[in-house]
Amino acid sequence: MPSRTASRTLRLGLTGAAALVAASLTAPTALASSPAPPRDHAATQQAMDAAVRNGVPGVAGQAKDKYGTWKGTSGVGNLRTNKPRSAADRYRVGSITKTFVSTVLLQLEAEGRLSLDDKVEKWLPGAVHGNGHDGSGITLRQLLNHTSGIFDYTSDEDFGRTYFLKDGFFEHRYDTLSPEQLVKIAMAHRPDFEPGTSWNYSNTNYVLAGMVIEKATGHAYGDEVRQRIIEPLGLRATTVPGTNPHLPRPSSRAYGKLAQTATGPTYDVTELNPSIASAAGEMISDARDLNRFYSALLRGKLLPKKQLTEMKTTVRPEGSPNLGYGLGLMERTLSCGVVVWGHNGGIQGSNSDAVTTADGRHSLAFNFNGDWTGGSRAVVEAEFCAE
């Protein structure tokens, strides 16, 4: 969840979904049809290798389909020792956190504990106020689909210098910031637009969503994510770290340029206090867990049909005809016509993607341990579109 200028590609680079209906040939009646051969993931591996050639230190991921699980890696997890990446690596998933948060809010709606048409002011009196912001005119739904108009706190110039650029990062990487402090940064700016009149990705929306969960349940949003999603699905590598700056093992080092360009020195940014991302992007997971989560979500195992339909009702960002944004869930039509659902996420040193088909039967999740270059879109295209 880096700043707007430095990370548009990290936050919006990919994801989307729906099932591909493939035409089948009918075999002659005298001949028995042969079973389809297992999917060849060679193109996916080649795309990972290309990302490393383009400058990503290393890539780690897994795909799961009806034939089983494929694990792929490329490059290194440690630039100093040249230790290779592992497909079991845990990593910071950035804005993939948003799908978990949205799922919890939709579960609360299904339980009758809140409505997505509730105004933010009802749950967080006075939190969204000032410089034209008014929580009494913004719904919870508008938080989740980024039509609230609320300013993105990560686009604040002082915040960017403090946490995304070299001098500030190394001085402040262990700072703890409360959700209220993050929202206050956003409130110092004018809204991007009147609620409901446009679309703009804002991390502040999901910080507020996490605060609403706490107000509605009496528990921190991370506790609700653990109780409602992580534990029931057996996501053993998935955590909500809070203020813990360390990555659990197994994991690789994470690298960033800590600059507004993709050139210059590379720095180890593995350790950082993820409270700067809060409910907008603090979680840690691995490819196996992300595939299990998105598959379960799209197969209706976490939400009733009504709420899953709400989640998949998308807004089309201007200038992105193949992308739709639902409630913490992105829909993307690939070049071959396949539609996938999921989310991507960027945070210092990490760029991750997780997508699945609408039936939840073909999933892919992977991570780049560098935040300045890549080709994540090419990896997704290779997995779902290669013949």
XYZ file of C-alpha atoms in Angstrom:
387
model
C 0.000 0.000 0.000
C 2.617 2.521 -1.025
C 1.945 6.092 -2.080
C -0.240 6.926 -5.056
C 2.614 8.174 -7.231
C 5.008 5.356 -6.434
C 2.666 2.402 -6.397
C -0.293 2.636 -8.760
C 0.905 -0.524 -10.467
C 1.326 -2.325 -7.157
C -2.184 -1.555 -6.007
C -4.099 -1.848 -9.246
C -1.872 -4.024 -11.389
C -4.086 -7.051 -11.631
C -6.814 -9.407 -10.593
C -10.438 -10.091 -11.508
C -12.657 -13.242 -12.183
C -15.658 -15.339 -13.341
C -15.637 -18.736 -14.939
C -14.427 -19.389 -18.466
C -16.965 -21.496 -20.365
C -14.902 -23.543 -22.778
C -16.413 -25.189 -25.827
C -15.821 -28.934 -26.055
C -15.629 -31.230 -29.057
C -17.848 -34.277 -29.081
C -15.945 -37.474 -29.841
C -17.360 -39.914 -32.396
C -19.733 -42.397 -30.805
C -17.486 -45.308 -31.690
C -14.514 -43.875 -29.819
C -14.079 -43.163 -26.125
C -12.875 -39.627 -25.398
C -9.503 -39.324 -23.714
C -9.196 -37.458 -20.420
C -7.687 -33.990 -20.682
C -3.979 -33.952 -19.885
C -2.812 -32.221 -16.722
C -2.192 -28.495 -17.113
C 1.355 -27.605 -18.054
C 2.627 -24.732 -15.880
C 5.758 -24.209 -17.984
C 4.513 -20.829 -19.210
C 3.950 -19.698 -15.617
C 7.481 -20.717 -14.692
C 8.811 -18.870 -17.736
C 6.933 -15.716 -16.714
C 8.408 -15.947 -13.216
C 11.876 -16.357 -14.707
C 11.267 -13.316 -16.931
C 10.324 -11.239 -13.893
C 13.668 -12.119 -12.308
C 15.511 -11.198 -15.492
C 13.697 -7.855 -15.348
C 15.090 -7.162 -11.890
C 12.859 -8.854 -9.300
C 15.125 -10.562 -6.736
C 12.890 -13.626 -6.464
C 9.420 -15.032 -7.096
C 7.552 -17.693 -5.136
C 4.087 -19.021 -5.852
C 1.662 -21.890 -6.109
C -1.190 -22.793 -8.430
C -3.989 -25.211 -7.626
C -6.409 -26.797 -10.077
C -8.257 -30.103 -10.496
C -4.973 -31.884 -11.201
C -3.339 -30.854 -7.951
C -0.904 -28.229 -6.674
C 2.008 -26.822 -8.649
C 4.801 -24.951 -6.857
C 7.101 -22.559 -8.630
C 10.048 -20.371 -7.662
C 12.651 -18.273 -9.423
C 15.513 -16.101 -8.287
C 16.727 -15.610 -4.750
C 15.262 -14.854 -1.370
C 18.445 -13.329 -0.020
C 20.696 -11.105 -2.148
C 23.586 -11.469 0.293
C 23.669 -15.286 0.501
C 21.948 -16.122 -2.822
C 19.638 -18.497 -0.973
C 16.816 -19.400 -3.380
C 13.202 -18.576 -2.708
C 10.872 -21.264 -1.371
C 7.310 -21.910 -2.548
C 6.412 -22.096 1.155
C 7.668 -18.565 1.885
C 5.506 -16.329 4.036
C 5.317 -12.714 2.916
C 3.542 -9.423 3.465
C 0.420 -9.439 1.277
C -0.384 -5.712 1.406
C -3.815 -4.860 0.052
C -4.883 -8.495 -0.222
C -5.780 -7.766 3.411
C -8.747 -5.809 2.052
C -10.565 -8.943 0.891
C -10.330 -10.418 4.394
C -11.665 -7.208 5.941
C -14.534 -6.943 3.470
C -15.457 -10.584 4.077
C -15.788 -9.931 7.811
C -17.991 -6.866 7.255
C -20.210 -8.836 4.885
C -20.496 -11.629 7.445
C -21.595 -9.052 10.013
C -24.206 -7.802 7.551
C -25.456 -11.354 7.011
C -25.816 -11.686 10.794
C -27.906 -8.507 10.936
C -25.340 -6.660 13.039
C -24.889 -3.849 10.520
C -25.925 -2.797 7.025
C -23.633 -1.776 4.210
C -26.021 1.135 3.708
C -25.256 2.414 7.215
C -23.464 5.723 7.252
C -19.906 5.832 8.538
C -20.994 8.470 11.050
C -23.314 5.950 12.725
C -20.406 3.710 13.648
C -17.545 6.205 13.920
C -19.000 9.540 15.068
C -16.746 12.453 14.171
C -14.007 10.300 12.598
C -14.661 11.417 9.015
C -14.946 15.166 9.334
C -13.094 18.236 8.138
C -11.922 19.840 4.892
C -15.105 18.727 3.162
C -15.187 15.172 4.490
C -18.503 14.212 6.099
C -19.115 10.687 7.392
C -22.855 11.279 7.516
C -22.928 11.173 3.713
C -20.741 8.091 3.188
C -21.943 4.486 3.436
C -19.976 1.432 4.486
C -20.485 0.081 0.968
C -18.734 3.148 -0.429
C -15.773 2.453 1.811
C -15.491 -1.091 0.498
C -15.770 -0.265 -3.203
C -13.683 2.935 -3.060
C -16.464 5.309 -4.111
C -16.368 7.283 -0.832
C -14.113 10.056 -2.143
C -12.095 9.956 1.082
C -8.478 11.038 0.583
C -5.865 8.264 0.641
C -3.557 8.915 3.597
C -0.651 7.193 1.808
C -0.757 10.005 -0.779
C 0.097 12.586 1.885
C 3.554 13.945 0.990
C 4.862 13.997 4.565
C 3.692 10.410 5.092
C 5.435 9.360 1.892
C 8.721 10.974 2.846
C 8.549 9.477 6.337
C 7.712 5.877 5.461
C 8.457 5.266 1.760
C 11.705 7.146 1.102
C 15.148 6.102 2.366
C 15.966 8.606 5.088
C 12.494 8.548 6.589
C 12.062 4.790 6.356
C 15.210 3.899 8.241
C 14.399 6.426 10.964
C 10.725 5.493 11.306
C 10.416 1.846 10.201
C 9.486 0.752 13.749
C 6.981 3.534 14.464
C 3.534 2.535 15.691
C 0.609 4.447 14.204
C -2.973 3.975 15.344
C -5.864 3.742 12.863
C -7.111 7.059 14.234
C -3.779 8.701 13.404
C -3.932 7.392 9.830
C -7.464 8.699 9.357
C -6.448 12.067 10.789
C -3.776 12.378 8.083
C -6.459 11.873 5.435
C -8.791 14.399 7.046
C -6.157 17.118 6.614
C -6.882 17.000 2.860
C -9.892 17.705 0.689
C -11.937 14.702 -0.513
C -11.182 13.421 -4.006
C -14.859 13.785 -5.033
C -18.394 13.770 -3.660
C -19.377 10.325 -2.277
C -20.725 7.990 -4.936
C -19.841 10.186 -7.913
C -16.554 8.566 -8.974
C -13.969 5.946 -8.021
C -10.507 6.252 -6.512
C -8.471 3.710 -4.584
C -8.013 4.903 -1.010
C -6.344 2.937 1.773
C -8.143 5.172 4.281
C -11.397 3.424 3.359
C -10.173 0.131 4.754
C -8.578 1.609 7.855
C -12.068 2.916 8.579
C -13.613 -0.470 7.736
C -11.367 -2.097 10.324
C -12.463 0.487 12.881
C -16.116 -0.262 12.093
C -15.533 -3.973 12.700
C -14.070 -3.193 16.109
C -16.978 -0.894 16.979
C -19.590 -3.444 15.865
C -18.033 -6.480 17.564
C -16.016 -5.117 20.454
C -12.953 -6.917 19.076
C -10.021 -5.745 16.970
C -10.541 -6.449 13.288
C -7.592 -8.865 13.349
C -9.243 -10.962 16.057
C -12.387 -11.213 13.937
C -10.345 -12.194 10.870
C -8.650 -14.934 12.886
C -11.883 -16.266 14.382
C -14.006 -16.086 11.245
C -11.558 -16.905 8.440
C -8.055 -17.964 9.439
C -8.991 -20.634 11.987
C -12.009 -22.168 10.181
C -10.040 -22.501 6.930
C -6.873 -23.750 8.624
C -4.718 -20.960 7.211
C -1.625 -21.896 9.163
C 0.685 -19.338 7.538
C -1.701 -16.373 7.721
C -1.322 -13.776 10.472
C -2.465 -10.278 11.381
C 0.791 -8.998 12.878
C -0.373 -5.726 14.431
C 2.873 -3.984 15.451
C 5.234 -6.984 15.140
C 7.953 -5.956 12.637
C 9.256 -9.469 11.922
C 8.351 -11.951 9.192
C 7.742 -15.485 10.483
C 9.753 -18.317 8.966
C 10.011 -19.704 6.371
C 10.426 -16.416 4.569
C 12.741 -14.500 2.305
C 14.184 -11.030 2.653
C 12.188 -8.153 1.153
C 13.809 -5.418 -0.918
C 12.954 -1.888 -1.980
C 14.509 1.114 -3.689
C 13.062 3.571 -1.151
C 12.961 6.164 -3.893
C 10.552 7.613 -6.422
C 12.400 5.841 -9.231
C 13.222 2.217 -9.952
C 16.951 2.932 -10.192
C 19.622 3.339 -7.557
C 20.620 1.173 -4.589
C 18.518 -1.721 -3.306
C 17.767 -1.877 0.420
C 16.657 -4.666 2.732
C 13.266 -3.527 4.077
C 12.130 -6.845 5.557
C 11.555 -5.482 9.039
C 8.906 -2.802 9.479
C 6.034 -2.037 11.808
C 2.942 -2.877 9.705
C 0.667 -0.614 11.743
C 1.287 1.980 9.005
C -0.939 -0.216 6.824
C -3.496 -1.289 9.440
C -6.613 -2.956 8.000
C -5.678 -1.650 4.553
C -2.666 -3.921 4.166
C -0.866 -5.349 7.204
C -1.437 -9.101 6.852
C 1.094 -11.876 6.206
C 0.347 -15.127 4.381
C 1.711 -17.615 1.864
C 0.593 -18.808 -1.569
C -1.056 -21.979 -0.264
C -3.210 -20.093 2.218
C -4.189 -17.392 -0.279
C -5.316 -20.008 -2.798
C -7.349 -21.748 -0.106
C -8.918 -18.465 1.021
C -9.968 -17.172 -2.399
C -11.184 -20.587 -3.506
C -13.349 -20.917 -0.384
C -14.651 -17.368 -0.806
C -15.660 -17.783 -4.459
C -17.221 -21.191 -3.745
C -19.549 -19.650 -1.179
C -17.979 -21.180 1.917
C -17.476 -17.859 3.736
C -20.502 -15.787 2.687
C -24.176 -16.424 1.949
C -25.191 -16.032 -1.690
C -26.645 -12.536 -1.127
C -23.447 -11.170 0.387
C -21.186 -12.866 -2.175
C -23.286 -11.290 -4.928
C -22.828 -7.894 -3.254
C -19.093 -8.477 -3.053
C -18.943 -9.304 -6.775
C -20.974 -6.251 -7.840
C -18.275 -4.113 -9.383
C -17.485 -0.517 -10.263
C -15.469 0.021 -13.452
C -12.541 2.401 -12.857
C -12.207 4.910 -15.666
C -9.555 3.911 -18.164
C -9.495 0.248 -17.057
C -12.017 -1.552 -19.277
C -10.893 -5.031 -18.233
C -10.991 -4.324 -14.497
C -13.895 -4.153 -12.074
C -13.683 -3.430 -8.348
C -16.302 -4.965 -6.055
C -16.234 -4.967 -2.270
C -12.581 -5.693 -1.591
C -12.556 -8.034 -4.573
C -11.225 -7.306 -8.064
C -12.558 -8.755 -11.304
C -10.236 -8.947 -14.276
C -10.766 -10.150 -17.821
C -7.563 -11.590 -19.233
C -6.414 -11.364 -22.843
C -7.745 -14.846 -23.628
C -11.206 -14.069 -22.223
C -10.764 -15.896 -18.925
C -12.108 -13.930 -15.979
C -10.432 -14.176 -12.587
C -11.280 -12.748 -9.174
C -8.936 -11.769 -6.367
C -6.713 -8.902 -5.297
C -3.132 -7.732 -5.468
C -1.107 -5.993 -2.825
C 2.026 -3.942 -2.464
C 3.902 -2.870 0.633
C 7.557 -2.013 1.154
C 9.632 -4.836 -0.320
C 6.721 -6.971 -1.426
C 4.353 -7.251 -4.388
C 1.785 -10.051 -4.243
C -1.116 -11.357 -6.306
C -3.832 -13.917 -5.674
C -6.534 -14.801 -8.185
C -9.028 -17.585 -8.823
C -11.707 -18.482 -11.316
C -15.340 -17.832 -10.348
C -15.904 -21.500 -9.502
C -12.881 -21.422 -7.189
C -11.340 -24.442 -8.903
C -8.257 -22.861 -10.447
C -6.227 -20.530 -8.246
C -2.846 -18.829 -8.372
C -0.979 -16.843 -5.732
C 2.576 -15.543 -5.850
C 4.947 -12.948 -4.447
C 7.799 -10.790 -5.702
C 10.244 -9.887 -2.916
C 10.942 -6.530 -4.553
C 8.610 -3.563 -4.953
C 10.009 -1.605 -7.919
C 9.695 -3.843 -10.958
C 8.102 -7.048 -12.084
C 5.584 -8.377 -14.537
C 2.945 -9.824 -12.257
C 0.317 -9.444 -14.962
C 2.399 -11.644 -17.255
C 2.508 -14.384 -14.617
C -1.283 -14.401 -14.306
C -1.732 -14.382 -18.080
C 0.682 -17.285 -18.413
C -1.125 -19.404 -15.834
C -4.635 -18.923 -17.147
C -4.156 -18.243 -20.857
C -1.270 -20.482 -21.980
C -2.430 -23.347 -24.196
